[in-house]
Coordinates of C-alpha atoms and ligand atoms in Angstrom, one line a residue:
M1055 CA 0.0 0.0 0.0
I1056 CA 1.3 3.4 -0.8
L1057 CA 0.5 6.2 1.6
I1058 CA 0.5 9.6 0.1
T1059 CA 1.0 12.2 2.8
K1060 CA 0.5 15.9 2.3
G1061 CA 3.9 17.4 1.7
K1062 CA 5.1 20.7 3.3
S1063 CA 4.7 22.3 -0.1
D1064 CA 0.9 22.0 0.1
M1065 CA 0.9 24.3 3.0
P1066 CA 0.4 28.0 2.2
I1067 CA 3.5 29.9 2.7
I1068 CA 1.6 32.8 4.4
E1069 CA -1.6 32.2 6.4
V1070 CA -3.5 35.0 8.1
R1071 CA -6.3 34.3 10.4
G1072 CA -8.7 36.6 12.3
L1073 CA -6.3 39.5 12.1
Y1074 CA -7.2 42.8 13.7
K1075 CA -5.1 45.9 14.1
T1076 CA -6.3 48.9 16.1
F1077 CA -4.2 52.0 16.5
E1078 CA -4.9 54.0 19.7
T1079 CA -3.9 57.6 19.6
K1080 CA -4.5 60.3 22.2
T1081 CA -7.4 61.7 20.2
N1082 CA -9.0 58.6 18.6
T1083 CA -9.0 54.9 17.8
V1084 CA -8.4 53.7 14.3
E1085 CA -9.5 50.1 13.4
A1086 CA -7.0 49.8 10.6
L1087 CA -7.7 46.0 10.0
K1088 CA -10.8 44.0 10.9
D1089 CA -10.9 40.2 10.7
I1090 CA -8.5 39.7 7.9
N1091 CA -8.3 36.1 6.6
F1092 CA -6.3 34.9 3.6
E1093 CA -3.6 32.6 2.5
V1094 CA -0.8 32.8 -0.1
E1095 CA 0.5 29.8 -1.9
A1096 CA 4.2 29.4 -2.3
G1097 CA 5.4 30.7 -5.6
D1098 CA 2.3 32.9 -6.1
I1099 CA 2.1 36.5 -7.0
Y1100 CA -0.6 37.8 -4.7
G1101 CA -2.0 41.3 -5.0
I1102 CA -3.6 43.4 -2.3
I1103 CA -5.4 46.3 -3.7
G1104 CA -7.4 49.1 -2.1
M1105 CA -7.6 52.9 -1.8
S1106 CA -5.4 55.1 0.2
G1107 CA -6.1 54.5 3.9
A1108 CA -7.7 51.1 3.3
G1109 CA -5.1 49.4 5.6
K1110 CA -2.8 47.8 3.0
S1111 CA 0.5 49.0 4.4
T1112 CA -0.6 48.0 7.9
L1113 CA -1.5 44.6 6.6
V1114 CA 1.8 44.1 4.8
R1115 CA 3.7 45.2 7.9
C1116 CA 1.8 42.6 10.0
L1117 CA 3.0 39.9 7.6
N1118 CA 6.6 40.3 9.0
Y1119 CA 5.5 41.6 12.4
L1120 CA 7.0 45.0 11.8
E1121 CA 3.6 45.8 13.1
T1122 CA 2.2 43.5 15.9
P1123 CA -1.5 42.6 15.3
T1124 CA -4.0 43.5 18.0
R1125 CA -5.6 40.0 17.5
G1126 CA -5.3 37.1 15.2
T1127 CA -2.4 35.1 13.8
V1128 CA 0.1 35.3 11.0
T1129 CA 1.8 32.1 10.0
V1130 CA 4.8 32.0 7.6
E1131 CA 6.1 28.7 6.5
G1132 CA 4.3 27.0 9.4
Q1133 CA 5.7 29.3 12.0
E1134 CA 3.3 31.4 13.9
L1135 CA 5.0 34.8 14.2
G1136 CA 3.3 35.7 17.5
K1137 CA 4.9 32.7 19.1
L1138 CA 8.5 33.5 18.0
G1139 CA 11.2 35.0 20.2
D1140 CA 13.1 38.1 19.1
K1141 CA 15.9 36.1 17.5
E1142 CA 13.6 33.7 15.7
L1143 CA 11.6 36.6 14.4
R1144 CA 14.7 38.4 13.2
D1145 CA 15.8 35.2 11.4
L1146 CA 12.4 34.7 9.8
R1147 CA 12.4 38.4 8.7
S1148 CA 15.6 37.8 6.8
S1149 CA 13.6 35.3 4.7
I1150 CA 11.2 38.1 3.8
G1151 CA 12.5 40.9 1.5
M1152 CA 10.7 44.2 1.2
I1153 CA 10.6 47.0 -1.3
F1154 CA 8.7 50.3 -1.1
Q1155 CA 7.5 53.3 -3.1
G1156 CA 10.5 55.3 -1.8
F1157 CA 13.4 53.0 -2.6
N1158 CA 15.2 53.7 0.7
L1159 CA 18.7 53.3 -0.7
L1160 CA 21.7 54.6 1.2
M1161 CA 22.6 57.7 -0.8
Q1162 CA 26.2 57.8 0.3
K1163 CA 26.9 54.2 -0.8
T1164 CA 27.3 52.9 -4.3
C1165 CA 24.8 50.6 -5.9
L1166 CA 27.0 47.6 -5.2
D1167 CA 27.5 48.6 -1.6
N1168 CA 23.8 49.1 -1.1
I1169 CA 23.2 45.5 -2.1
C1170 CA 26.2 44.3 0.0
F1171 CA 24.8 46.0 3.1
P1172 CA 22.2 43.3 4.2
L1173 CA 24.7 40.6 3.4
L1174 CA 27.4 42.2 5.6
I1175 CA 24.9 42.6 8.4
H1176 CA 24.3 38.9 8.2
G1177 CA 28.0 38.2 8.5
T1178 CA 28.7 37.3 4.9
P1179 CA 32.5 37.8 4.2
K1180 CA 33.1 40.9 2.1
G1181 CA 34.4 39.2 -1.0
E1182 CA 31.5 36.8 -1.1
A1183 CA 29.0 39.7 -0.5
R1184 CA 30.5 41.7 -3.4
Q1185 CA 30.3 38.7 -5.7
K1186 CA 26.7 38.1 -4.8
A1187 CA 25.8 41.8 -5.2
A1188 CA 27.4 41.8 -8.7
Q1189 CA 25.3 38.8 -9.7
L1190 CA 22.2 40.5 -8.4
L1191 CA 23.0 43.7 -10.3
E1192 CA 23.1 41.5 -13.4
T1193 CA 19.7 39.9 -12.6
V1194 CA 18.2 43.4 -12.4
G1195 CA 20.0 44.5 -15.6
L1196 CA 22.3 47.1 -14.0
S1197 CA 25.7 45.5 -14.2
D1198 CA 27.1 48.8 -15.5
K1199 CA 25.9 50.7 -12.4
A1200 CA 27.9 49.0 -9.7
A1201 CA 30.0 52.0 -8.9
A1202 CA 27.2 54.6 -9.4
Y1203 CA 25.5 56.3 -6.5
P1204 CA 21.7 56.3 -6.2
A1205 CA 21.5 60.0 -7.0
Q1206 CA 22.9 59.2 -10.5
L1207 CA 20.1 56.8 -11.3
S1208 CA 16.5 57.2 -12.5
G1209 CA 13.6 56.1 -10.4
G1210 CA 13.2 52.8 -12.2
Q1211 CA 16.9 52.0 -11.8
R1212 CA 16.8 52.9 -8.1
Q1213 CA 13.9 50.5 -7.7
R1214 CA 16.0 47.8 -9.5
V1215 CA 18.8 48.3 -7.0
A1216 CA 16.2 48.1 -4.2
I1217 CA 15.0 44.8 -5.6
A1218 CA 18.5 43.5 -5.8
R1219 CA 19.1 44.5 -2.2
A1220 CA 15.8 42.9 -1.1
L1221 CA 16.9 39.6 -2.8
A1222 CA 20.4 39.6 -1.3
C1223 CA 19.7 37.2 1.5
D1224 CA 17.7 34.8 -0.7
P1225 CA 14.3 35.5 0.8
K1226 CA 11.4 33.2 0.1
I1227 CA 9.0 36.0 0.1
L1228 CA 9.2 39.5 -1.4
L1229 CA 6.7 42.1 -0.1
C1230 CA 6.2 45.1 -2.4
D1231 CA 4.4 48.1 -0.9
E1232 CA 3.4 50.5 -3.7
A1233 CA 6.7 49.7 -5.3
T1234 CA 5.7 51.1 -8.7
S1235 CA 3.5 54.0 -7.5
A1236 CA 6.1 56.6 -8.0
L1237 CA 7.1 55.4 -11.5
D1238 CA 5.7 56.3 -14.9
P1239 CA 3.7 53.7 -16.8
Q1240 CA 6.5 52.5 -18.9
T1241 CA 9.0 52.1 -16.0
T1242 CA 6.2 50.5 -14.0
Q1243 CA 5.8 48.0 -16.8
S1244 CA 9.5 47.1 -16.9
I1245 CA 9.7 46.7 -13.1
L1246 CA 6.6 44.4 -13.2
Q1247 CA 8.2 42.3 -15.9
L1248 CA 11.4 42.1 -13.8
L1249 CA 9.4 40.9 -10.8
K1250 CA 7.6 38.3 -13.0
K1251 CA 10.9 37.1 -14.3
I1252 CA 12.4 36.7 -10.8
N1253 CA 9.2 34.9 -9.7
Q1254 CA 9.5 32.5 -12.6
E1255 CA 13.2 31.9 -12.3
T1256 CA 13.5 31.5 -8.5
G1257 CA 9.9 30.6 -7.4
I1258 CA 9.9 33.4 -4.9
T1259 CA 6.5 34.3 -3.5
I1260 CA 5.6 37.9 -4.2
V1261 CA 3.0 40.0 -2.4
I1262 CA 2.2 43.2 -4.2
I1263 CA 0.4 46.0 -2.4
T1264 CA -1.0 48.5 -4.8
H1265 CA -3.8 51.0 -5.5
Q1266 CA -3.5 50.4 -9.2
M1267 CA -5.7 47.7 -10.8
S1268 CA -3.4 47.8 -13.9
V1269 CA -0.7 46.4 -11.7
V1270 CA -2.9 43.5 -10.4
R1271 CA -4.0 42.7 -14.0
E1272 CA -0.5 42.7 -15.3
I1273 CA 1.2 40.5 -12.8
C1274 CA -0.9 38.9 -10.1
R1275 CA -2.5 35.5 -10.0
H1276 CA -4.6 36.1 -6.9
V1277 CA -5.9 39.3 -5.5
A1278 CA -7.5 40.5 -2.3
I1279 CA -9.6 43.7 -2.4
V1280 CA -9.3 45.7 0.8
E1281 CA -11.8 48.3 1.8
N1282 CA -12.0 50.1 5.2
G1283 CA -9.7 47.5 6.8
E1284 CA -11.6 44.5 5.5
I1285 CA -11.1 42.1 2.7
V1286 CA -14.3 42.5 0.7
E1287 CA -13.4 39.9 -1.9
N1288 CA -10.4 37.7 -2.8
G1289 CA -9.6 34.9 -5.3
L1290 CA -8.1 34.3 -8.7
V1291 CA -7.6 37.5 -10.6
A1292 CA -9.1 35.8 -13.7
D1293 CA -12.3 35.0 -11.7
I1294 CA -12.6 38.3 -10.1
F1295 CA -12.2 40.1 -13.4
T1296 CA -14.9 38.0 -15.0
H1297 CA -17.3 37.8 -12.1
P1298 CA -16.7 40.6 -9.6
K1299 CA -19.0 40.3 -6.6
S1300 CA -18.3 43.2 -4.3
K1301 CA -19.1 46.7 -5.1
A1302 CA -15.4 47.6 -4.8
A1303 CA -14.4 45.0 -7.3
R1304 CA -17.1 46.0 -9.8
R1305 CA -16.1 49.6 -9.4
L1306 CA -12.5 48.7 -10.1
I1307 CA -13.1 46.3 -13.0
I1308 CA -16.3 47.2 -14.7
E1309 CA -15.8 51.0 -14.5
G1310 CA -12.1 50.2 -15.3
K1311 CA -11.0 52.7 -12.7
D1312 CA -8.0 52.7 -10.4
P1313 CA -9.0 53.7 -6.9
D1314 CA -7.1 57.0 -7.1
E1315 CA -9.0 58.0 -10.2
W1316 CA -12.2 57.1 -8.4
E1317 CA -11.1 59.1 -5.5
K1318 CA -10.2 62.1 -7.6
E1319 CA -13.7 62.2 -9.2
N1320 CA -15.6 61.6 -6.0
G1321 CA -13.4 63.6 -3.6
A1322 CA -11.1 62.1 -1.1
E1323 CA -13.6 62.3 1.7
S1324 CA -16.0 60.0 0.0
A1325 CA -13.3 57.4 -0.5
T1326 CA -13.2 56.2 3.1
P1327 CA -15.1 57.7 6.0
G1328 CA -13.7 59.8 8.7
N1329 CA -10.1 59.6 9.5
A1330 CA -9.6 56.3 7.8
R1331 CA -7.7 58.0 5.1
A1332 CA -4.0 58.0 5.4
A1333 CA -1.8 60.8 4.1
D1334 CA 0.1 59.5 1.1
L1335 CA 3.3 61.2 2.1
T1336 CA 4.9 58.0 3.4
T1337 CA 8.5 57.4 2.8
P1338 CA 8.8 54.0 4.5
I1339 CA 12.0 53.0 6.2
L1340 CA 13.1 49.5 6.8
H1341 CA 13.0 49.4 10.6
E1342 CA 11.5 51.9 12.9
N1343 CA 11.0 51.4 16.6
R1344 CA 10.2 54.8 17.9
R1345 CA 7.3 57.1 17.1
I1346 CA 6.8 60.8 17.8
R1347 CA 3.9 63.1 17.3
I1348 CA 4.6 66.6 16.2
V1349 CA 2.1 69.2 16.9
F1350 CA 2.3 72.5 15.1
G1351 CA 0.3 75.7 14.7
T1352 CA 2.8 78.5 14.3
T1353 CA 5.1 77.6 11.5
S1354 CA 4.2 79.2 8.2
S1355 CA 4.8 76.1 6.2
F1356 CA 5.1 72.6 7.7
E1357 CA 6.4 70.3 5.0
P1358 CA 9.7 72.2 4.3
V1359 CA 10.6 71.7 7.9
I1360 CA 10.3 67.9 7.5
A1361 CA 12.1 68.0 4.2
N1362 CA 14.9 70.2 5.5
M1363 CA 15.2 68.0 8.6
I1364 CA 15.6 64.9 6.4
L1365 CA 18.2 66.7 4.3
T1366 CA 20.1 67.9 7.4
V1367 CA 20.0 64.6 9.3
G1368 CA 20.5 62.5 6.1
H1369 CA 17.9 59.9 7.0
P1370 CA 14.4 59.3 5.9
V1371 CA 11.6 59.2 8.4
N1372 CA 8.3 57.3 8.1
I1373 CA 5.3 59.7 8.0
L1374 CA 2.7 57.4 9.5
K1375 CA 0.0 60.0 9.7
A1376 CA -0.5 63.6 8.8
D1377 CA -3.5 65.6 9.7
T1378 CA -3.0 69.2 8.7
K1379 CA -5.2 72.1 7.9
D1380 CA -4.3 75.4 6.3
V1381 CA -5.6 78.2 8.5
G1382 CA -4.9 81.5 6.9
G1383 CA -1.6 80.3 5.4
T1384 CA -0.5 78.6 8.6
A1385 CA -0.3 74.9 8.8
R1386 CA -2.1 73.5 11.9
G1387 CA -2.4 70.0 13.0
E1388 CA -0.3 67.0 13.9
M1389 CA 1.9 64.5 12.2
I1390 CA 3.2 61.1 13.4
L1391 CA 6.7 60.1 12.4
G1392 CA 8.3 56.7 12.7
L1393 CA 12.0 57.2 13.4
P1394 CA 14.9 55.0 12.2
E1395 CA 16.4 52.5 14.7
D1396 CA 19.6 54.5 15.2
K1397 CA 19.4 56.3 18.5
D1398 CA 21.7 59.1 17.4
V1399 CA 19.6 59.8 14.4
Q1400 CA 16.5 59.8 16.6
E1401 CA 18.0 62.4 18.8
K1402 CA 19.1 64.5 15.8
V1403 CA 15.6 64.4 14.3
I1404 CA 13.9 65.4 17.6
S1405 CA 16.3 68.2 18.4
Y1406 CA 16.1 69.6 14.8
L1407 CA 12.3 69.7 15.1
R1408 CA 12.3 71.3 18.5
E1409 CA 14.9 73.9 17.4
H1410 CA 12.5 74.7 14.6
G1411 CA 9.7 75.5 17.0
L1412 CA 7.7 72.2 16.8
D1413 CA 6.2 70.4 19.8
V1414 CA 7.5 66.9 19.9
E1415 CA 6.1 64.1 22.1
E1416 CA 6.6 60.4 22.2
V1417 CA 3.9 58.0 20.9
D1418 CA 3.5 54.5 22.4
Ligands
LIG119 N1 1.0 54.1 13.4 C1 -0.2 54.5 13.2 N2 -0.9 55.2 14.1 C2 -2.2 55.6 14.0 N3 -2.9 55.3 12.9 C3 -2.3 54.6 11.9 C4 -0.9 54.2 12.0 N4 -0.6 53.5 10.8 C5 -1.7 53.6 10.1 N5 -2.7 54.2 10.7 C6 -4.1 54.4 10.2 O1 -4.6 53.1 9.7 C7 -5.3 53.3 8.5 C8 -4.7 52.4 7.4 O2 -3.5 53.0 7.0 P1 -2.5 52.3 6.0 O3 -2.3 50.9 6.4 O4 -1.3 53.1 5.9 O5 -3.4 52.4 4.7 P2 -2.9 52.2 3.1 O6 -1.6 51.6 3.1 O7 -4.0 51.3 2.5 O8 -3.0 53.6 2.5 C9 -5.3 54.8 8.2 O9 -6.5 55.3 8.8 C10 -4.1 55.3 8.9 O10 -4.3 56.6 9.3
LIG120 MG1 0.2 52.4 2.1

């Protein structure tokens, strides 16, 4: 008698069950994710689409526990993340690469050194790291840019370097949060083709977060549609395109509109109710562990202070929330920033902002 047992490969590589994420701020409570359930098969390209503020970035950050869910479980390759210790979680995270809209390259390092960086952190000898980085530059079609600095590259080329860096430690999963949102349609196309090629050649599982239906149509096999923190519909892209059930899917497919177009026509406020809409100013950073709220009401212009601070300090910050109003030419409101891990950088950011007249307080 031959017993056929279910192999490990039959198990979904990512499984999310009953996931909730609630953010408590001093002024309000935001239920960013509500009872999220889905699974991703190994080797799949899985899209998560929704409007700005729907909860996509929060969801993707829960997949590697950069954000700890309020309730529910995330299981990656059979390991329930909530049950892992710090070291196990760090190890698991190194099997998950991530790319963002804002590339996050180290501007003072060459392309090759940017790709070497995660390898050196993981203790790979320098020569080996450089060899691996050179191979990856070839994979992303940028062999001739090894010695170039990010500032010398176009947006598409920077994203290619970021992809190479994300692949450096041979991850099994690649998470892409709005990775093509800052690119023109032609460059978007070439990045999507590159991701598809990498998926086919290596079998890496890719999760694509996007607000553009065209991206899902182009590259994804499965898709989940997120609206107001909930998955309203998910399944094979081909099925959802032919038989959309939810209002959101019909709007996206039948009307052929990307959420941002829809939002433009109907006004941002109608897109998601109340404060559920995030500011799209985010420049995500890889790791952040400290959050501050800045309250302002006296500066004549707010954004240049942040931009100048970033230029002075030389590190990006994560704008997690921005709620500003223009009152007679003066910006009033608050902003929540996620700071990089480096304590010195954190202090520099905080003192710069205080020196420039902003109230800074810690956020839990
Ligand atoms: N750290 C945070 N603190 C408070 N609210 C947050 C935080 N991160 C996200 N949110 C809120 O959660 C909701 C979902 O945000 P997000 O996941 O960034 O949406 P998306 O990526 O789909 O635009 C928004 O209302 C946003 O303001
Ligand atoms: Mg987002």
